[in-house]
Amino acid sequence: MRIHSLGKLAIVALAVMQLSSCAVVAVGGVATGAAIMADRRTPGVQAIDKGIELEASNALAKKFGDNAHINVTSFNQKVLLTGEVKDTDIKGEAGAYVKAMKNARSVFNELIIGPNSSYTSRANDSYLESKIKTQMIFTDKLPSNSMAIVAEGSSIYLMGILTQSEADLAKKIASNTTGVKDVYVYFDIISDAEKARLEKQGKADESQPTSPPKN
């Protein structure tokens, strides 16, 4: 029974990771923007964030090679740099590059001076991310699809667009997760009124047909 339960948990975690990475879900042969609508960012900002991540990741990897292991996460045009770099000069150059990007609203340079992390360490971080994501998905009144969860060296970095109560709950869940060392938050805090407006707008957008009606 224990093996069966663990297997079910693994399947749920895999499904969570797949769902969170999808921008479009097909239902009954009709494409709907389910994942996009669950995100409090506009589709345009989501595209900008993805562009920032791709451009910065590729440029920094090409520039520094094996002298750095840099992860770039952008949410609502706030950019987080995590990972390891050989020296302070590389850390400064990486931060300066991202700050100069026209679509980057702010940059949080959390790069650590030291050797690149091992594959074992990275696998553990991926496990922590999926475990926290799963817990948040099954927590009522927490918009997990409007958050980014990054694990680096067992430290957790949270980004998103949340109310203060949602932010407090998200930090509590991450802090209470076994294996987590520290939790750092970079939320955009919104009012309850703004939350209601965004949810109402999302429902309105989601109700619109995504393909021409059949004659």
PDB file of C-alpha atoms in Angstrom:
ATOM      1  CA  MET A   1       0.000   0.000   0.000  1.00  0.00           C
ATOM      2  CA  ARG A   2       2.829   2.397   0.769  1.00  0.00           C
ATOM      3  CA  ILE A   3       4.454   1.773  -2.607  1.00  0.00           C
ATOM      4  CA  HIS A   4       1.121   2.307  -4.336  1.00  0.00           C
ATOM      5  CA  SER A   5       0.616   5.629  -2.504  1.00  0.00           C
ATOM      6  CA  LEU A   6       4.093   6.847  -3.361  1.00  0.00           C
ATOM      7  CA  GLY A   7       3.459   5.984  -6.973  1.00  0.00           C
ATOM      8  CA  LYS A   8       0.275   8.028  -6.982  1.00  0.00           C
ATOM      9  CA  LEU A   9       2.121  10.976  -5.431  1.00  0.00           C
ATOM     10  CA  ALA A  10       4.803  10.772  -8.104  1.00  0.00           C
ATOM     11  CA  ILE A  11       2.141  10.813 -10.819  1.00  0.00           C
ATOM     12  CA  VAL A  12       0.469  13.859  -9.250  1.00  0.00           C
ATOM     13  CA  ALA A  13       3.793  15.695  -9.016  1.00  0.00           C
ATOM     14  CA  LEU A  14       4.573  14.931 -12.654  1.00  0.00           C
ATOM     15  CA  ALA A  15       1.155  16.130 -13.716  1.00  0.00           C
ATOM     16  CA  VAL A  16       1.639  19.348 -11.747  1.00  0.00           C
ATOM     17  CA  MET A  17       4.939  20.054 -13.469  1.00  0.00           C
ATOM     18  CA  GLN A  18       3.432  19.387 -16.882  1.00  0.00           C
ATOM     19  CA  LEU A  19       0.357  21.513 -16.259  1.00  0.00           C
ATOM     20  CA  SER A  20       2.331  24.459 -14.932  1.00  0.00           C
ATOM     21  CA  SER A  21       4.513  24.490 -18.054  1.00  0.00           C
ATOM     22  CA  CYS A  22       1.591  24.458 -20.497  1.00  0.00           C
ATOM     23  CA  ALA A  23       0.246  27.689 -21.921  1.00  0.00           C
ATOM     24  CA  VAL A  24      -2.673  26.086 -23.754  1.00  0.00           C
ATOM     25  CA  VAL A  25      -4.842  23.102 -22.830  1.00  0.00           C
ATOM     26  CA  ALA A  26      -7.023  21.266 -25.336  1.00  0.00           C
ATOM     27  CA  VAL A  27     -10.491  20.341 -24.080  1.00  0.00           C
ATOM     28  CA  GLY A  28     -12.912  18.479 -26.356  1.00  0.00           C
ATOM     29  CA  GLY A  29     -10.874  19.461 -29.394  1.00  0.00           C
ATOM     30  CA  VAL A  30     -11.017  23.188 -28.588  1.00  0.00           C
ATOM     31  CA  ALA A  31      -7.872  25.012 -27.472  1.00  0.00           C
ATOM     32  CA  THR A  32      -8.385  27.119 -24.368  1.00  0.00           C
ATOM     33  CA  GLY A  33      -5.987  29.398 -22.534  1.00  0.00           C
ATOM     34  CA  ALA A  34      -6.562  27.678 -19.186  1.00  0.00           C
ATOM     35  CA  ALA A  35      -3.066  28.078 -17.783  1.00  0.00           C
ATOM     36  CA  ILE A  36      -2.831  31.633 -19.074  1.00  0.00           C
ATOM     37  CA  MET A  37      -6.144  32.649 -17.516  1.00  0.00           C
ATOM     38  CA  ALA A  38      -5.125  31.251 -14.132  1.00  0.00           C
ATOM     39  CA  ASP A  39      -2.133  33.609 -14.158  1.00  0.00           C
ATOM     40  CA  ARG A  40      -2.698  37.145 -12.879  1.00  0.00           C
ATOM     41  CA  ARG A  41      -0.223  38.488 -15.410  1.00  0.00           C
ATOM     42  CA  THR A  42      -1.618  39.469 -18.780  1.00  0.00           C
ATOM     43  CA  PRO A  43      -0.703  37.166 -21.680  1.00  0.00           C
ATOM     44  CA  GLY A  44       1.484  39.978 -23.000  1.00  0.00           C
ATOM     45  CA  VAL A  45       3.496  40.216 -19.771  1.00  0.00           C
ATOM     46  CA  GLN A  46       3.797  36.442 -19.653  1.00  0.00           C
ATOM     47  CA  ALA A  47       5.352  36.547 -23.124  1.00  0.00           C
ATOM     48  CA  ILE A  48       7.715  39.346 -22.052  1.00  0.00           C
ATOM     49  CA  ASP A  49       8.808  37.329 -19.012  1.00  0.00           C
ATOM     50  CA  LYS A  50       9.526  34.282 -21.155  1.00  0.00           C
ATOM     51  CA  GLY A  51      11.506  36.455 -23.561  1.00  0.00           C
ATOM     52  CA  ILE A  52      13.588  37.911 -20.733  1.00  0.00           C
ATOM     53  CA  GLU A  53      14.388  34.433 -19.419  1.00  0.00           C
ATOM     54  CA  LEU A  54      15.406  33.064 -22.818  1.00  0.00           C
ATOM     55  CA  GLU A  55      17.465  36.063 -23.873  1.00  0.00           C
ATOM     56  CA  ALA A  56      19.296  36.473 -20.563  1.00  0.00           C
ATOM     57  CA  SER A  57      19.906  32.748 -20.049  1.00  0.00           C
ATOM     58  CA  ASN A  58      21.380  32.294 -23.511  1.00  0.00           C
ATOM     59  CA  ALA A  59      23.490  35.462 -23.359  1.00  0.00           C
ATOM     60  CA  LEU A  60      24.922  34.751 -19.894  1.00  0.00           C
ATOM     61  CA  ALA A  61      25.674  31.105 -20.702  1.00  0.00           C
ATOM     62  CA  LYS A  62      27.504  32.152 -23.863  1.00  0.00           C
ATOM     63  CA  LYS A  63      29.392  34.936 -22.081  1.00  0.00           C
ATOM     64  CA  PHE A  64      30.568  33.042 -19.003  1.00  0.00           C
ATOM     65  CA  GLY A  65      30.508  29.377 -20.000  1.00  0.00           C
ATOM     66  CA  ASP A  66      31.681  26.999 -17.271  1.00  0.00           C
ATOM     67  CA  ASN A  67      32.643  29.914 -15.026  1.00  0.00           C
ATOM     68  CA  ALA A  68      29.015  30.287 -13.995  1.00  0.00           C
ATOM     69  CA  HIS A  69      25.769  28.414 -13.501  1.00  0.00           C
ATOM     70  CA  ILE A  70      23.048  31.054 -13.706  1.00  0.00           C
ATOM     71  CA  ASN A  71      19.286  30.571 -13.561  1.00  0.00           C
ATOM     72  CA  VAL A  72      17.092  33.425 -14.771  1.00  0.00           C
ATOM     73  CA  THR A  73      13.499  33.711 -13.557  1.00  0.00           C
ATOM     74  CA  SER A  74      11.256  36.580 -14.617  1.00  0.00           C
ATOM     75  CA  PHE A  75       7.793  37.215 -13.174  1.00  0.00           C
ATOM     76  CA  ASN A  76       5.847  40.387 -13.916  1.00  0.00           C
ATOM     77  CA  GLN A  77       9.109  41.770 -15.333  1.00  0.00           C
ATOM     78  CA  LYS A  78      10.933  41.368 -12.018  1.00  0.00           C
ATOM     79  CA  VAL A  79      14.026  39.282 -12.673  1.00  0.00           C
ATOM     80  CA  LEU A  80      15.685  36.904 -10.228  1.00  0.00           C
ATOM     81  CA  LEU A  81      19.209  35.562 -10.759  1.00  0.00           C
ATOM     82  CA  THR A  82      20.170  32.451  -8.814  1.00  0.00           C
ATOM     83  CA  GLY A  83      23.016  29.982  -9.034  1.00  0.00           C
ATOM     84  CA  GLU A  84      26.785  30.138  -8.696  1.00  0.00           C
ATOM     85  CA  VAL A  85      29.533  32.224 -10.290  1.00  0.00           C
ATOM     86  CA  LYS A  86      33.318  32.053 -10.117  1.00  0.00           C
ATOM     87  CA  ASP A  87      33.907  35.556  -8.739  1.00  0.00           C
ATOM     88  CA  THR A  88      32.346  38.898  -7.844  1.00  0.00           C
ATOM     89  CA  ASP A  89      33.183  40.374 -11.259  1.00  0.00           C
ATOM     90  CA  ILE A  90      31.013  37.819 -13.026  1.00  0.00           C
ATOM     91  CA  LYS A  91      28.205  38.369 -10.522  1.00  0.00           C
ATOM     92  CA  GLY A  92      28.327  42.103 -11.165  1.00  0.00           C
ATOM     93  CA  GLU A  93      28.483  41.710 -14.948  1.00  0.00           C
ATOM     94  CA  ALA A  94      25.540  39.317 -14.963  1.00  0.00           C
ATOM     95  CA  GLY A  95      23.433  41.680 -12.886  1.00  0.00           C
ATOM     96  CA  ALA A  96      24.386  44.660 -15.037  1.00  0.00           C
ATOM     97  CA  TYR A  97      23.466  42.819 -18.244  1.00  0.00           C
ATOM     98  CA  VAL A  98      19.968  42.025 -17.013  1.00  0.00           C
ATOM     99  CA  LYS A  99      19.419  45.500 -15.565  1.00  0.00           C
ATOM    100  CA  ALA A 100      20.182  46.928 -19.023  1.00  0.00           C
ATOM    101  CA  MET A 101      17.437  44.863 -20.668  1.00  0.00           C
ATOM    102  CA  LYS A 102      14.625  47.186 -21.699  1.00  0.00           C
ATOM    103  CA  ASN A 103      11.814  45.008 -20.342  1.00  0.00           C
ATOM    104  CA  ALA A 104      13.372  44.256 -16.941  1.00  0.00           C
ATOM    105  CA  ARG A 105      11.538  46.249 -14.262  1.00  0.00           C
ATOM    106  CA  SER A 106      13.859  45.284 -11.400  1.00  0.00           C
ATOM    107  CA  VAL A 107      16.639  42.736 -10.804  1.00  0.00           C
ATOM    108  CA  PHE A 108      17.391  40.648  -7.704  1.00  0.00           C
ATOM    109  CA  ASN A 109      20.924  39.325  -7.956  1.00  0.00           C
ATOM    110  CA  GLU A 110      21.126  36.342  -5.597  1.00  0.00           C
ATOM    111  CA  LEU A 111      24.104  34.701  -7.289  1.00  0.00           C
ATOM    112  CA  ILE A 112      26.542  32.978  -4.932  1.00  0.00           C
ATOM    113  CA  ILE A 113      30.317  33.111  -5.281  1.00  0.00           C
ATOM    114  CA  GLY A 114      31.569  29.545  -5.445  1.00  0.00           C
ATOM    115  CA  PRO A 115      31.846  26.388  -7.574  1.00  0.00           C
ATOM    116  CA  ASN A 116      28.962  25.308  -9.773  1.00  0.00           C
ATOM    117  CA  SER A 117      26.412  23.152  -7.981  1.00  0.00           C
ATOM    118  CA  SER A 118      26.461  19.388  -8.499  1.00  0.00           C
ATOM    119  CA  TYR A 119      23.821  17.500 -10.469  1.00  0.00           C
ATOM    120  CA  THR A 120      22.744  15.879  -7.210  1.00  0.00           C
ATOM    121  CA  SER A 121      22.136  19.290  -5.653  1.00  0.00           C
ATOM    122  CA  ARG A 122      20.162  20.442  -8.691  1.00  0.00           C
ATOM    123  CA  ALA A 123      18.044  17.293  -8.637  1.00  0.00           C
ATOM    124  CA  ASN A 124      17.245  17.934  -4.972  1.00  0.00           C
ATOM    125  CA  ASP A 125      16.259  21.513  -5.781  1.00  0.00           C
ATOM    126  CA  SER A 126      13.943  20.297  -8.561  1.00  0.00           C
ATOM    127  CA  TYR A 127      12.353  17.886  -6.109  1.00  0.00           C
ATOM    128  CA  LEU A 128      11.796  20.678  -3.568  1.00  0.00           C
ATOM    129  CA  GLU A 129      10.221  22.894  -6.227  1.00  0.00           C
ATOM    130  CA  SER A 130       7.773  20.189  -7.310  1.00  0.00           C
ATOM    131  CA  LYS A 131       6.931  19.273  -3.705  1.00  0.00           C
ATOM    132  CA  ILE A 132       6.147  22.889  -2.755  1.00  0.00           C
ATOM    133  CA  LYS A 133       4.216  23.451  -5.981  1.00  0.00           C
ATOM    134  CA  THR A 134       2.090  20.386  -5.274  1.00  0.00           C
ATOM    135  CA  GLN A 135       1.327  21.565  -1.730  1.00  0.00           C
ATOM    136  CA  MET A 136       0.313  25.000  -2.968  1.00  0.00           C
ATOM    137  CA  ILE A 137      -1.934  23.608  -5.687  1.00  0.00           C
ATOM    138  CA  PHE A 138      -3.884  21.674  -3.069  1.00  0.00           C
ATOM    139  CA  THR A 139      -4.141  24.677  -0.729  1.00  0.00           C
ATOM    140  CA  ASP A 140      -7.432  26.568  -0.874  1.00  0.00           C
ATOM    141  CA  LYS A 141      -7.396  30.283  -1.689  1.00  0.00           C
ATOM    142  CA  LEU A 142      -3.810  30.233  -2.975  1.00  0.00           C
ATOM    143  CA  PRO A 143      -3.309  31.098  -6.672  1.00  0.00           C
ATOM    144  CA  SER A 144      -0.376  28.752  -7.304  1.00  0.00           C
ATOM    145  CA  ASN A 145      -0.462  29.402 -11.057  1.00  0.00           C
ATOM    146  CA  SER A 146       0.275  33.072 -10.416  1.00  0.00           C
ATOM    147  CA  MET A 147       3.565  32.329  -8.699  1.00  0.00           C
ATOM    148  CA  ALA A 148       7.105  31.277  -9.542  1.00  0.00           C
ATOM    149  CA  ILE A 149       8.904  28.902  -7.177  1.00  0.00           C
ATOM    150  CA  VAL A 150      12.690  28.626  -7.444  1.00  0.00           C
ATOM    151  CA  ALA A 151      14.899  26.350  -5.355  1.00  0.00           C
ATOM    152  CA  GLU A 152      18.652  26.880  -5.267  1.00  0.00           C
ATOM    153  CA  GLY A 153      20.881  25.167  -2.734  1.00  0.00           C
ATOM    154  CA  SER A 154      17.794  24.246  -0.670  1.00  0.00           C
ATOM    155  CA  SER A 155      16.850  27.931  -0.402  1.00  0.00           C
ATOM    156  CA  ILE A 156      13.445  28.860  -1.826  1.00  0.00           C
ATOM    157  CA  TYR A 157      12.682  32.038  -3.750  1.00  0.00           C
ATOM    158  CA  LEU A 158       9.035  32.995  -4.320  1.00  0.00           C
ATOM    159  CA  MET A 159       7.713  35.482  -6.866  1.00  0.00           C
ATOM    160  CA  GLY A 160       4.149  36.334  -7.799  1.00  0.00           C
ATOM    161  CA  ILE A 161       1.181  38.682  -7.694  1.00  0.00           C
ATOM    162  CA  LEU A 162      -0.612  38.046  -4.401  1.00  0.00           C
ATOM    163  CA  THR A 163      -2.597  39.698  -1.649  1.00  0.00           C
ATOM    164  CA  GLN A 164      -0.830  40.028   1.705  1.00  0.00           C
ATOM    165  CA  SER A 165      -2.748  37.095   3.177  1.00  0.00           C
ATOM    166  CA  GLU A 166      -1.913  34.917   0.177  1.00  0.00           C
ATOM    167  CA  ALA A 167       1.743  35.931   0.405  1.00  0.00           C
ATOM    168  CA  ASP A 168       1.886  35.043   4.095  1.00  0.00           C
ATOM    169  CA  LEU A 169       0.310  31.644   3.401  1.00  0.00           C
ATOM    170  CA  ALA A 170       2.669  30.883   0.526  1.00  0.00           C
ATOM    171  CA  LYS A 171       5.726  31.742   2.616  1.00  0.00           C
ATOM    172  CA  LYS A 172       4.429  29.605   5.490  1.00  0.00           C
ATOM    173  CA  ILE A 173       3.952  26.573   3.254  1.00  0.00           C
ATOM    174  CA  ALA A 174       7.431  26.901   1.764  1.00  0.00           C
ATOM    175  CA  SER A 175       9.051  27.487   5.178  1.00  0.00           C
ATOM    176  CA  ASN A 176       7.371  24.406   6.675  1.00  0.00           C
ATOM    177  CA  THR A 177       8.462  22.094   3.863  1.00  0.00           C
ATOM    178  CA  THR A 178      11.020  19.500   4.937  1.00  0.00           C
ATOM    179  CA  GLY A 179      14.427  20.126   3.399  1.00  0.00           C
ATOM    180  CA  VAL A 180      14.010  23.888   2.928  1.00  0.00           C
ATOM    181  CA  LYS A 181      16.806  26.008   4.399  1.00  0.00           C
ATOM    182  CA  ASP A 182      15.616  29.591   3.829  1.00  0.00           C
ATOM    183  CA  VAL A 183      12.708  31.317   2.088  1.00  0.00           C
ATOM    184  CA  TYR A 184      12.972  34.646   0.251  1.00  0.00           C
ATOM    185  CA  VAL A 185       9.966  36.464  -1.206  1.00  0.00           C
ATOM    186  CA  TYR A 186       9.746  38.996  -4.036  1.00  0.00           C
ATOM    187  CA  PHE A 187       5.978  39.376  -4.352  1.00  0.00           C
ATOM    188  CA  ASP A 188       3.977  42.163  -5.936  1.00  0.00           C
ATOM    189  CA  ILE A 189       1.328  42.751  -3.249  1.00  0.00           C
ATOM    190  CA  ILE A 190      -2.159  43.681  -4.450  1.00  0.00           C
ATOM    191  CA  SER A 191      -5.340  44.652  -2.593  1.00  0.00           C
ATOM    192  CA  ASP A 192      -8.349  42.401  -2.198  1.00  0.00           C
ATOM    193  CA  ALA A 193     -10.217  44.728  -4.546  1.00  0.00           C
ATOM    194  CA  GLU A 194      -7.547  44.309  -7.220  1.00  0.00           C
ATOM    195  CA  LYS A 195      -7.636  40.543  -6.711  1.00  0.00           C
ATOM    196  CA  ALA A 196     -11.402  40.535  -7.295  1.00  0.00           C
ATOM    197  CA  ARG A 197     -10.988  42.650 -10.429  1.00  0.00           C
ATOM    198  CA  LEU A 198      -8.338  40.336 -11.863  1.00  0.00           C
ATOM    199  CA  GLU A 199     -10.396  37.235 -11.120  1.00  0.00           C
ATOM    200  CA  LYS A 200     -13.499  38.790 -12.671  1.00  0.00           C
ATOM    201  CA  GLN A 201     -11.533  39.774 -15.765  1.00  0.00           C
ATOM    202  CA  GLY A 202     -10.032  36.297 -16.019  1.00  0.00           C
ATOM    203  CA  LYS A 203     -13.448  34.662 -15.869  1.00  0.00           C
ATOM    204  CA  ALA A 204     -14.753  37.053 -18.507  1.00  0.00           C
ATOM    205  CA  ASP A 205     -11.822  36.330 -20.812  1.00  0.00           C
ATOM    206  CA  GLU A 206     -12.040  32.588 -20.243  1.00  0.00           C
ATOM    207  CA  SER A 207     -15.736  32.582 -21.192  1.00  0.00           C
ATOM    208  CA  GLN A 208     -15.001  33.944 -24.647  1.00  0.00           C
ATOM    209  CA  PRO A 209     -14.931  31.399 -27.515  1.00  0.00           C
ATOM    210  CA  THR A 210     -11.466  30.539 -28.745  1.00  0.00           C
ATOM    211  CA  SER A 211     -12.589  29.237 -32.148  1.00  0.00           C
ATOM    212  CA  PRO A 212     -15.279  30.330 -34.662  1.00  0.00           C
ATOM    213  CA  PRO A 213     -18.749  28.869 -34.005  1.00  0.00           C
ATOM    214  CA  LYS A 214     -19.802  25.971 -36.210  1.00  0.00           C
ATOM    215  CA  ASN A 215     -22.532  26.767 -38.740  1.00  0.00           C
TER     216      ASN A 215
END
